[in-house]
PDB file of C-alpha atoms in Angstrom:
ATOM      1  CA  UNK A 143      -5.764 172.419  11.119  1.00 80.00           C
ATOM      2  CA  UNK A 144      -7.955 174.141   8.596  1.00 85.00           C
ATOM      3  CA  UNK A 145      -6.844 175.828   5.420  1.00 88.00           C
ATOM      4  CA  UNK A 146      -9.066 177.078   2.635  1.00 88.00           C
ATOM      5  CA  UNK A 147      -8.039 177.027  -0.996  1.00 90.00           C
ATOM      6  CA  UNK A 148     -10.185 178.768  -3.608  1.00 90.00           C
ATOM      7  CA  UNK A 149      -9.803 178.311  -7.355  1.00 91.00           C
ATOM      8  CA  UNK A 150     -11.884 180.291  -9.811  1.00 90.00           C
ATOM      9  CA  UNK A 151     -12.856 179.263 -13.365  1.00 91.00           C
ATOM     10  CA  UNK A 152      -9.710 180.911 -14.808  1.00 92.00           C
ATOM     11  CA  UNK A 153      -7.420 178.922 -12.541  1.00 89.00           C
ATOM     12  CA  UNK A 154      -6.537 181.699 -10.109  1.00 91.00           C
ATOM     13  CA  UNK A 155      -5.739 180.318  -6.669  1.00 91.00           C
ATOM     14  CA  UNK A 156      -6.032 181.953  -3.259  1.00 92.00           C
ATOM     15  CA  UNK A 157      -5.195 180.239   0.007  1.00 90.00           C
ATOM     16  CA  UNK A 158      -6.068 181.233   3.549  1.00 89.00           C
ATOM     17  CA  UNK A 159      -3.586 181.051   6.377  1.00 90.00           C
ATOM     18  CA  UNK A 160      -3.704 177.816   8.343  1.00 90.00           C
ATOM     19  CA  UNK A 161      -5.994 177.869  11.337  1.00 85.00           C
ATOM     20  CA  UNK A 162      -5.603 175.589  14.290  1.00 84.00           C
ATOM     21  CA  UNK A 163      -8.888 174.201  15.522  1.00 79.00           C
ATOM     22  CA  UNK A 164      -9.271 173.239  19.129  1.00 77.00           C
ATOM     23  CA  UNK A 165     -11.818 170.556  19.876  1.00 77.00           C
ATOM     24  CA  UNK A 166     -13.681 171.334  23.069  1.00 75.00           C
ATOM     25  CA  UNK A 167     -15.015 168.500  25.171  1.00 80.00           C
ATOM     26  CA  UNK A 168     -18.244 168.963  27.118  1.00 83.00           C
ATOM     27  CA  UNK A 169     -17.678 167.032  30.326  1.00 83.00           C
ATOM     28  CA  UNK A 170     -20.201 168.955  32.432  1.00 90.00           C
ATOM     29  CA  UNK A 171     -23.529 167.459  33.410  1.00 92.00           C
ATOM     30  CA  UNK A 172     -26.728 169.102  32.192  1.00 94.00           C
ATOM     31  CA  UNK A 173     -29.061 170.727  34.701  1.00 93.00           C
ATOM     32  CA  UNK A 174     -32.310 169.000  35.693  1.00 95.00           C
ATOM     33  CA  UNK A 175     -34.914 170.261  38.164  1.00 95.00           C
ATOM     34  CA  UNK A 176     -38.554 169.634  39.082  1.00 95.00           C
ATOM     35  CA  UNK A 177     -41.166 171.761  40.837  1.00 93.00           C
ATOM     36  CA  UNK A 178     -44.903 171.502  41.495  1.00 91.00           C
ATOM     37  CA  UNK A 179     -47.468 174.279  41.470  1.00 91.00           C
ATOM     38  CA  UNK A 180     -50.965 173.745  42.817  1.00 87.00           C
ATOM     39  CA  UNK A 181     -52.773 172.905  46.039  1.00 83.00           C
ATOM     40  CA  UNK A 182     -49.865 171.890  48.265  1.00 79.00           C
ATOM     41  CA  UNK A 183     -49.928 171.549  52.026  1.00 80.00           C
ATOM     42  CA  UNK A 184     -47.066 172.841  54.160  1.00 74.00           C
ATOM     43  CA  UNK A 185     -45.394 169.432  54.251  1.00 79.00           C
ATOM     44  CA  UNK A 186     -45.393 169.136  50.425  1.00 78.00           C
ATOM     45  CA  UNK A 187     -48.419 166.842  50.157  1.00 86.00           C
ATOM     46  CA  UNK A 188     -50.891 167.380  47.323  1.00 86.00           C
ATOM     47  CA  UNK A 189     -54.591 167.968  48.054  1.00 87.00           C
ATOM     48  CA  UNK A 190     -56.992 165.392  46.578  1.00 88.00           C
ATOM     49  CA  UNK A 191     -59.373 166.578  43.871  1.00 88.00           C
ATOM     50  CA  UNK A 192     -57.271 169.650  43.078  1.00 89.00           C
ATOM     51  CA  UNK A 193     -55.278 170.170  39.857  1.00 92.00           C
ATOM     52  CA  UNK A 194     -51.513 170.591  39.928  1.00 92.00           C
ATOM     53  CA  UNK A 195     -48.765 171.207  37.389  1.00 94.00           C
ATOM     54  CA  UNK A 196     -45.293 169.674  37.359  1.00 94.00           C
ATOM     55  CA  UNK A 197     -42.645 171.888  35.765  1.00 95.00           C
ATOM     56  CA  UNK A 198     -39.434 170.213  34.625  1.00 95.00           C
ATOM     57  CA  UNK A 199     -36.450 172.337  33.606  1.00 95.00           C
ATOM     58  CA  UNK A 200     -33.507 171.144  31.502  1.00 95.00           C
ATOM     59  CA  UNK A 201     -30.488 173.268  30.606  1.00 92.00           C
ATOM     60  CA  UNK A 202     -26.914 172.826  29.468  1.00 92.00           C
ATOM     61  CA  UNK A 203     -24.311 175.522  28.851  1.00 88.00           C
ATOM     62  CA  UNK A 204     -21.994 173.193  26.938  1.00 86.00           C
ATOM     63  CA  UNK A 205     -23.238 171.152  24.012  1.00 89.00           C
ATOM     64  CA  UNK A 206     -26.954 171.762  24.568  1.00 90.00           C
ATOM     65  CA  UNK A 207     -29.822 169.469  25.523  1.00 94.00           C
ATOM     66  CA  UNK A 208     -30.414 166.447  23.286  1.00 94.00           C
ATOM     67  CA  UNK A 209     -33.490 165.205  25.156  1.00 95.00           C
ATOM     68  CA  UNK A 210     -35.461 165.711  28.354  1.00 96.00           C
ATOM     69  CA  UNK A 211     -37.936 163.002  29.379  1.00 96.00           C
ATOM     70  CA  UNK A 212     -40.505 163.418  32.168  1.00 97.00           C
ATOM     71  CA  UNK A 213     -41.968 160.292  33.761  1.00 97.00           C
ATOM     72  CA  UNK A 214     -44.895 159.896  36.181  1.00 95.00           C
ATOM     73  CA  UNK A 215     -44.726 156.561  38.029  1.00 95.00           C
ATOM     74  CA  UNK A 216     -42.390 155.186  35.304  1.00 95.00           C
ATOM     75  CA  UNK A 217     -44.730 156.201  32.448  1.00 96.00           C
ATOM     76  CA  UNK A 218     -43.428 158.803  29.972  1.00 96.00           C
ATOM     77  CA  UNK A 219     -45.760 161.842  30.091  1.00 95.00           C
ATOM     78  CA  UNK A 220     -43.739 164.577  28.321  1.00 94.00           C
ATOM     79  CA  UNK A 221     -40.603 164.964  26.202  1.00 94.00           C
ATOM     80  CA  UNK A 222     -38.538 167.828  24.789  1.00 93.00           C
ATOM     81  CA  UNK A 223     -35.536 167.933  22.494  1.00 91.00           C
ATOM     82  CA  UNK A 224     -33.854 171.156  23.534  1.00 85.00           C
ATOM     83  CA  UNK A 225     -33.372 173.416  26.549  1.00 84.00           C
ATOM     84  CA  UNK A 226     -36.300 174.877  28.406  1.00 86.00           C
ATOM     85  CA  UNK A 227     -39.320 173.768  30.374  1.00 91.00           C
ATOM     86  CA  UNK A 228     -41.678 170.828  30.177  1.00 91.00           C
ATOM     87  CA  UNK A 229     -45.062 171.097  31.862  1.00 94.00           C
ATOM     88  CA  UNK A 230     -47.378 168.278  32.848  1.00 94.00           C
ATOM     89  CA  UNK A 231     -50.823 169.029  34.284  1.00 94.00           C
ATOM     90  CA  UNK A 232     -52.730 166.569  36.453  1.00 90.00           C
ATOM     91  CA  UNK A 233     -56.405 167.542  36.633  1.00 89.00           C
ATOM     92  CA  UNK A 234     -57.495 165.583  39.689  1.00 83.00           C
ATOM     93  CA  UNK A 235     -55.607 163.303  42.022  1.00 83.00           C
ATOM     94  CA  UNK A 236     -57.325 160.846  44.365  1.00 87.00           C
ATOM     95  CA  UNK A 237     -56.606 160.677  48.075  1.00 88.00           C
ATOM     96  CA  UNK A 238     -54.042 158.017  48.937  1.00 88.00           C
ATOM     97  CA  UNK A 239     -52.308 158.124  45.561  1.00 90.00           C
ATOM     98  CA  UNK A 240     -48.544 158.364  45.382  1.00 92.00           C
ATOM     99  CA  UNK A 241     -46.745 160.086  42.497  1.00 92.00           C
ATOM    100  CA  UNK A 242     -43.091 159.736  41.618  1.00 95.00           C
ATOM    101  CA  UNK A 243     -42.014 162.240  38.966  1.00 95.00           C
ATOM    102  CA  UNK A 244     -38.625 161.693  37.347  1.00 97.00           C
ATOM    103  CA  UNK A 245     -36.841 163.900  34.822  1.00 97.00           C
ATOM    104  CA  UNK A 246     -34.040 162.352  32.762  1.00 97.00           C
ATOM    105  CA  UNK A 247     -31.860 164.757  30.768  1.00 97.00           C
ATOM    106  CA  UNK A 248     -29.109 163.989  28.242  1.00 96.00           C
ATOM    107  CA  UNK A 249     -26.957 166.595  26.513  1.00 94.00           C
ATOM    108  CA  UNK A 250     -25.523 166.373  22.986  1.00 92.00           C
ATOM    109  CA  UNK A 251     -22.188 165.153  24.355  1.00 92.00           C
ATOM    110  CA  UNK A 252     -23.890 162.172  26.022  1.00 93.00           C
ATOM    111  CA  UNK A 253     -23.708 163.467  29.612  1.00 94.00           C
ATOM    112  CA  UNK A 254     -26.792 162.594  31.660  1.00 96.00           C
ATOM    113  CA  UNK A 255     -28.496 163.926  34.782  1.00 96.00           C
ATOM    114  CA  UNK A 256     -31.797 163.326  36.525  1.00 97.00           C
ATOM    115  CA  UNK A 257     -34.083 164.780  39.158  1.00 96.00           C
ATOM    116  CA  UNK A 258     -37.001 163.185  40.984  1.00 96.00           C
ATOM    117  CA  UNK A 259     -39.763 164.205  43.365  1.00 93.00           C
ATOM    118  CA  UNK A 260     -42.203 162.049  45.300  1.00 92.00           C
ATOM    119  CA  UNK A 261     -45.658 163.377  46.258  1.00 91.00           C
ATOM    120  CA  UNK A 262     -48.448 161.882  48.342  1.00 91.00           C
ATOM    121  CA  UNK A 263     -52.084 162.922  47.834  1.00 90.00           C
ATOM    122  CA  UNK A 264     -54.151 163.523  50.970  1.00 89.00           C
ATOM    123  CA  UNK A 265     -57.869 164.138  51.491  1.00 88.00           C
ATOM    124  CA  UNK A 266     -59.119 167.710  51.393  1.00 79.00           C
ATOM    125  CA  UNK A 267     -60.473 168.166  54.910  1.00 75.00           C
ATOM    126  CA  UNK A 268     -63.092 170.887  55.440  1.00 75.00           C
ATOM    127  CA  UNK A 269     -62.348 173.641  57.953  1.00 76.00           C
ATOM    128  CA  UNK A 270     -63.376 173.007  61.566  1.00 77.00           C
ATOM    129  CA  UNK A 271     -65.121 175.416  63.910  1.00 74.00           C
ATOM    130  CA  UNK A 272     -63.120 175.337  67.119  1.00 74.00           C
ATOM    131  CA  UNK A 273     -65.339 177.618  69.151  1.00 70.00           C
ATOM    132  CA  UNK A 274     -68.525 179.627  68.735  1.00 69.00           C
ATOM    133  CA  UNK A 275     -69.771 182.440  70.918  1.00 68.00           C
ATOM    134  CA  UNK A 276     -73.087 184.273  70.561  1.00 67.00           C
ATOM    135  CA  UNK A 277     -74.145 187.679  71.738  1.00 70.00           C
ATOM    136  CA  UNK A 278     -77.716 188.934  71.903  1.00 69.00           C
ATOM    137  CA  UNK A 279     -78.299 192.213  70.070  1.00 70.00           C
ATOM    138  CA  UNK A 280     -81.173 194.659  70.393  1.00 69.00           C
ATOM    139  CA  UNK A 281     -84.260 193.736  68.385  1.00 70.00           C
ATOM    140  CA  UNK A 282     -83.859 190.011  69.025  1.00 67.00           C
ATOM    141  CA  UNK A 283     -80.888 189.503  66.656  1.00 68.00           C
ATOM    142  CA  UNK A 284     -77.977 187.253  67.594  1.00 61.00           C
ATOM    143  CA  UNK A 285     -74.348 187.768  66.598  1.00 64.00           C
ATOM    144  CA  UNK A 286     -72.182 184.652  66.319  1.00 62.00           C
ATOM    145  CA  UNK A 287     -68.382 184.817  66.352  1.00 66.00           C
ATOM    146  CA  UNK A 288     -66.060 181.871  65.858  1.00 61.00           C
ATOM    147  CA  UNK A 289     -62.428 181.316  66.530  1.00 56.00           C
TER     148      UNK A 289
END
């Protein structure tokens, strides 16, 4: 219950009606998600030597985000203390490397959630010429077409 009572310097008193306060409990988990933008192959592998950016998103409709921590291979690389996005940019990854990104989110009510993504880095293979056909043109020129 809440009731306000005001007294001025002359001793006049005014009271508000009693208000019942309801304490709301935030039992819902915060949201946590990860995505990667950059040179990705169709199977989700990262291309060696190419930059990529990890975007971590934390949100909570209840009490709000207390902290969001982004780890790369168990090393903290970014932190935020509120809702929104965290971004981590990797400038160049070597072939054969493995990255585990993990986002840990805690809301102000103490509820926790996490998201993780595992990426393997593969060599950037040059394109291959599968076939080549030539055709003689007038004037001694040659036209090459590949497939």
